[in-house]
């Protein structure tokens, strides 16, 4: 039985499948990990052009010719496995993400299966077919990378929005971000289109609320929850409120957003392993590590100068536990990455014990996170 060839793109289906894919991936943070989405599909894999070319002894030009694209393609192998090939030399991370999303769209919309083509090259399809598939895959990619219900959550919290906000929040190219904004204005002009809730929003609302209401530290440029009076990484109290404008003006800084190292703890603030001797199964009631005497919880220690107290026997230095008990601002256990107390700006116990690197050292050695991201490589 052969089905009738499609005569026009089915944008409704492309959008529906895009949203379902995001929803079922259970991701709760933005930008979405496209890599994770692809990895969750058992017979879909990902390979760089360079590895593909090397295995076959092809030059880069020959690779572009075979794949009919300088960006990427979806290849259906005869063993039923699908491979997304992509050009890793494309400079802009937003463009690579778009290519991966576009090829994922071809896969989920079953374009290869519909035409029984191993590669959806322009030369192997009719112009009409090629055009329809490309439009569907592009539409899918835009909706997957920046789903409208999530864009609307940002709009709701800022009341206005710029392309750069989309570019940063969703890690898209500027072209896609612009398209999203124009699309938004079109929807806003058309009063009949009601902003509908979508189950997708439940997964992301917490993240977006924090992201869009956070403050930005003027000193180290890290985003901070709006409840912090002091930056938890550098101790500065110069913070500016995040609005669409500040989000945008700090966009370039925030693009280099730092993920400072932290010590993983459980909900009681107890480290999963001792940060110094790596002992495991530490009891939540332990103050000190029973193996190496590290003070185990990250807490505010109060002012540096209150560390010494005068007694009749001369000046003595308080222990970390004593400083917390006597001088700390009793903020309880702090995040395992905080170097400074976000309430009073004093040093934390992890910082004082030298368990965390200085923020400046870490920032200076930070490289582009996208470039270091690893993609699954298949051994063929
Ligand atoms: Zn395509
Ligand atoms: Zn800071
Ligand atoms: Zn220890
Ligand atoms: Zn404090």
XYZ file of C-alpha atoms and ligand atoms in Angstrom:
384
model
C 0.000 0.000 0.000
C 1.398 3.351 -0.935
C 0.252 6.498 0.777
C -0.551 9.589 -1.201
C 2.391 11.970 -1.436
C 2.044 15.038 0.763
C 1.109 18.208 -1.083
C 1.987 20.754 1.612
C 3.946 20.981 4.869
C 2.128 19.840 7.995
C 3.253 22.520 10.466
C 0.708 21.462 13.072
C 2.185 17.988 13.213
C 5.749 19.329 13.288
C 4.900 21.525 16.287
C 3.008 18.791 18.083
C 5.875 16.327 17.750
C 8.404 18.982 18.792
C 6.506 19.730 22.013
C 5.913 16.044 22.753
C 9.612 15.383 22.317
C 10.570 18.133 24.770
C 7.913 17.001 27.239
C 8.859 13.336 27.174
C 12.557 14.116 27.583
C 11.680 15.367 31.082
C 14.242 18.150 30.884
C 13.603 21.030 33.265
C 16.325 23.488 32.367
C 17.129 25.681 29.415
C 18.789 25.710 26.988
C 17.516 22.255 26.143
C 20.121 19.600 25.630
C 19.586 18.478 22.037
C 22.310 15.915 22.534
C 20.300 14.321 25.377
C 17.164 14.259 23.239
C 18.990 12.467 20.455
C 20.736 10.067 22.829
C 17.394 8.993 24.297
C 16.356 7.515 20.949
C 17.770 3.980 20.720
C 18.454 3.707 16.983
C 19.510 7.304 16.424
C 23.153 8.302 16.706
C 25.298 11.311 16.079
C 28.620 11.661 14.291
C 30.876 14.538 13.326
C 31.716 15.102 9.668
C 35.407 14.710 10.481
C 34.955 11.174 11.903
C 32.679 10.197 9.018
C 35.213 11.474 6.500
C 38.175 9.846 8.236
C 36.558 6.396 8.303
C 35.942 6.600 4.585
C 39.035 8.426 3.500
C 36.995 11.359 2.201
C 38.056 14.964 1.884
C 35.867 17.635 3.418
C 34.593 18.669 -0.028
C 33.691 15.050 -0.847
C 31.807 14.842 2.454
C 29.807 17.971 1.591
C 29.031 16.462 -1.790
C 27.901 13.072 -0.494
C 25.773 14.565 2.286
C 24.523 17.363 0.012
C 25.068 19.817 2.868
C 27.744 21.825 4.614
C 25.717 21.762 7.842
C 24.505 18.217 8.415
C 22.226 15.429 7.289
C 20.270 12.412 8.442
C 21.517 9.118 7.119
C 19.448 5.924 7.258
C 21.751 2.932 7.223
C 20.525 -0.363 5.824
C 20.747 -2.004 9.267
C 17.930 0.282 10.449
C 20.218 2.619 12.426
C 19.999 6.360 11.809
C 22.937 8.702 12.058
C 22.841 12.468 12.286
C 26.010 13.694 10.631
C 26.924 17.280 11.390
C 29.644 19.709 10.499
C 31.401 20.433 13.788
C 33.420 23.238 12.186
C 30.391 25.535 12.017
C 31.380 28.268 14.457
C 28.112 29.302 16.006
C 26.782 26.894 18.645
C 23.230 28.082 17.905
C 23.613 27.023 14.283
C 24.929 23.582 15.163
C 22.030 23.137 17.587
C 19.651 24.164 14.821
C 21.160 21.597 12.444
C 20.883 18.827 15.044
C 17.271 19.797 15.766
C 16.475 20.002 12.044
C 17.856 16.508 11.374
C 16.040 15.184 14.441
C 12.908 16.630 12.827
C 13.522 14.661 9.619
C 13.903 11.542 11.761
C 10.787 12.033 13.920
C 8.669 13.118 10.961
C 9.829 9.939 9.218
C 10.942 11.688 6.047
C 13.459 8.999 5.056
C 10.927 6.249 5.627
C 8.252 8.043 3.635
C 10.514 8.261 0.608
C 12.647 5.144 1.266
C 15.718 7.324 0.754
C 18.858 6.724 2.773
C 19.758 10.410 2.446
C 17.333 13.274 1.907
C 19.502 14.966 -0.675
C 18.140 17.577 -3.017
C 19.190 15.454 -6.005
C 17.321 12.358 -4.777
C 13.905 13.990 -4.262
C 11.460 15.965 -6.365
C 11.672 19.716 -5.790
C 8.266 19.665 -4.175
C 9.111 16.824 -1.790
C 12.408 18.412 -0.852
C 10.747 21.746 -0.185
C 8.014 20.250 2.026
C 10.468 18.197 4.097
C 12.830 21.127 4.575
C 10.022 23.420 5.687
C 8.701 20.835 8.142
C 12.146 20.111 9.591
C 12.915 23.845 9.957
C 9.610 24.481 11.663
C 10.146 21.507 13.950
C 13.624 22.786 14.867
C 12.369 26.288 15.757
C 9.571 24.925 17.920
C 11.851 22.414 19.596
C 14.603 24.898 20.436
C 12.271 27.657 21.645
C 8.764 26.291 22.297
C 6.190 29.099 22.244
C 4.699 28.263 25.677
C 8.192 28.740 27.182
C 8.911 31.945 25.264
C 5.598 33.223 26.647
C 6.752 32.543 30.218
C 9.729 34.879 29.699
C 7.490 37.482 28.094
C 5.101 37.264 31.031
C 7.837 37.912 33.542
C 9.613 40.757 31.691
C 6.705 42.292 29.809
C 9.081 42.963 26.943
C 11.667 40.909 25.213
C 14.560 41.249 22.761
C 15.995 38.763 20.268
C 19.143 38.532 22.411
C 17.053 37.283 25.337
C 15.866 34.377 23.201
C 19.319 33.827 21.803
C 20.759 33.478 25.247
C 17.923 31.765 27.114
C 17.380 29.095 24.467
C 20.870 29.090 22.900
C 19.628 29.676 19.376
C 21.254 31.539 16.518
C 20.346 35.212 16.136
C 18.354 34.336 12.994
C 16.117 31.920 14.885
C 15.798 34.364 17.789
C 14.620 37.050 15.386
C 12.127 34.710 13.821
C 10.731 33.897 17.293
C 10.357 37.595 18.118
C 8.607 38.377 14.821
C 6.365 35.406 15.374
C 5.585 36.724 18.861
C 4.690 40.170 17.536
C 2.479 38.580 14.912
C 0.688 36.632 17.627
C 0.379 39.726 19.831
C -1.170 41.707 16.983
C -3.645 38.950 16.334
C -5.982 39.275 19.302
C -7.734 36.034 18.433
C -4.736 33.961 19.324
C -4.990 33.133 22.973
C -1.871 32.210 24.883
C -2.728 28.707 25.947
C -1.179 26.801 28.790
C 0.702 23.726 27.736
C 1.837 20.778 29.906
C 5.372 21.769 28.845
C 5.266 24.823 31.065
C 5.037 22.684 34.228
C 8.478 21.247 33.574
C 10.161 24.602 33.031
C 8.273 27.164 35.094
C 10.581 26.925 38.122
C 13.678 27.298 36.021
C 12.305 30.209 34.001
C 11.037 32.009 37.106
C 14.519 31.933 38.600
C 16.300 32.716 35.337
C 14.116 35.696 34.525
C 14.064 37.140 38.040
C 17.670 36.583 38.979
C 20.122 39.387 39.631
C 23.465 39.758 37.979
C 26.615 40.371 40.004
C 28.421 43.434 38.628
C 31.772 42.092 39.812
C 31.955 38.468 38.565
C 28.886 38.585 36.277
C 27.312 35.444 37.682
C 23.521 35.280 37.923
C 22.223 35.056 41.471
C 18.770 34.279 42.888
C 16.878 37.471 43.727
C 16.996 36.615 47.462
C 20.789 37.019 47.693
C 22.035 40.280 49.208
C 25.631 39.358 48.415
C 27.092 37.403 45.529
C 27.668 33.852 46.717
C 30.761 33.487 44.552
C 32.721 36.687 45.043
C 31.033 38.356 48.023
C 30.220 41.595 46.169
C 27.015 43.418 47.040
C 26.742 45.208 43.716
C 23.945 43.405 41.987
C 21.571 44.598 39.322
C 18.088 43.307 38.848
C 17.464 41.225 35.780
C 15.070 42.769 33.308
C 14.853 42.042 29.609
C 17.215 44.982 29.207
C 19.830 43.982 31.760
C 19.546 40.368 30.647
C 20.336 41.669 27.185
C 23.088 44.086 28.105
C 24.800 41.451 30.171
C 24.118 38.891 27.513
C 27.661 38.781 26.270
C 29.016 38.419 29.778
C 26.376 35.938 30.729
C 27.046 33.938 27.609
C 30.304 33.124 29.271
C 28.211 32.103 32.257
C 30.383 30.503 34.850
C 29.495 27.257 36.463
C 31.682 27.475 39.540
C 32.876 24.229 41.038
C 30.922 22.971 44.004
C 30.891 20.200 46.527
C 27.860 17.984 46.025
C 25.771 17.648 49.151
C 22.501 15.980 50.078
C 19.451 17.961 51.196
C 20.814 18.169 54.741
C 23.934 19.851 53.379
C 26.093 16.794 54.111
C 28.671 16.145 51.396
C 28.168 12.926 49.446
C 31.842 12.215 50.054
C 34.211 14.089 52.328
C 35.632 16.932 50.196
C 39.116 16.279 51.548
C 39.602 12.540 52.248
C 36.695 11.273 50.120
C 35.216 9.154 52.926
C 31.683 8.060 52.008
C 28.444 7.533 53.973
C 28.942 10.487 56.281
C 26.211 10.852 58.889
C 24.127 14.039 58.683
C 24.830 14.608 62.392
C 28.604 14.616 62.012
C 30.135 18.045 62.495
C 33.590 16.927 61.473
C 34.748 14.169 59.181
C 35.793 11.315 61.516
C 38.737 10.510 59.223
C 40.341 13.866 58.426
C 38.547 16.396 60.728
C 37.210 18.525 57.870
C 34.231 20.619 59.035
C 31.561 18.982 56.882
C 28.802 21.533 56.296
C 29.103 24.746 54.335
C 28.055 27.552 56.670
C 28.580 31.267 57.267
C 31.558 31.927 59.569
C 30.933 35.586 60.322
C 33.566 38.310 60.199
C 37.202 37.376 59.717
C 38.357 39.644 62.585
C 36.067 37.883 65.091
C 38.054 34.702 64.570
C 40.391 35.662 67.456
C 39.116 36.175 70.989
C 40.985 37.578 73.951
C 41.000 35.435 77.073
C 42.920 35.707 80.302
C 45.468 33.323 78.766
C 45.977 35.556 75.728
C 44.407 35.542 72.297
C 42.987 32.270 70.976
C 41.756 31.339 67.537
C 38.262 29.912 67.274
C 37.685 26.670 65.384
C 35.447 26.649 62.329
C 32.637 25.100 64.407
C 32.997 27.787 67.081
C 33.031 30.578 64.531
C 29.815 29.229 63.014
C 28.160 28.899 66.441
C 29.275 32.300 67.722
C 29.562 34.573 64.698
C 27.826 32.990 61.746
C 24.594 34.619 60.652
C 22.724 31.326 61.232
C 21.645 31.027 57.659
C 21.873 27.249 58.084
C 23.579 25.067 55.522
C 24.575 26.840 52.351
C 24.968 25.518 48.825
C 28.157 23.475 48.441
C 29.502 25.953 45.876
C 29.106 29.141 47.902
C 32.366 30.842 48.802
C 30.595 33.674 50.631
C 27.396 33.915 52.627
C 24.708 35.468 50.421
C 23.158 37.123 53.492
C 26.131 38.934 55.075
C 28.964 38.481 52.574
C 31.280 36.722 55.074
C 33.411 33.754 54.143
C 31.915 30.250 54.247
C 33.445 27.241 55.946
C 34.240 25.523 52.627
C 36.097 28.599 51.428
C 37.959 29.064 54.715
C 39.093 25.430 54.661
C 40.405 25.801 51.114
C 37.944 23.270 49.710
C 36.815 25.518 46.842
C 38.979 27.315 44.308
C 38.968 31.095 44.154
C 36.308 32.329 41.721
C 38.790 34.438 39.777
C 41.116 31.478 39.206
C 38.215 29.390 37.966
C 36.833 32.113 35.770
C 40.189 32.735 34.128
C 40.639 29.070 33.278
C 37.105 28.598 32.021
C 36.858 27.600 28.381
C 33.879 27.650 26.049
C 31.496 25.048 27.494
C 30.068 24.188 24.089
C 33.452 23.379 22.606
C 34.187 20.944 25.397
C 30.796 19.204 25.133
C 31.181 15.655 23.980
C 28.988 14.049 21.403
C 28.482 10.332 21.083
C 30.868 8.923 18.559
C 30.198 5.564 17.012
C 32.978 3.157 16.198
C 32.443 2.933 12.452
Zn 16.971 18.924 5.850
Zn 30.023 37.969 42.137
Zn 37.413 13.510 55.564
Zn 26.306 35.205 56.836
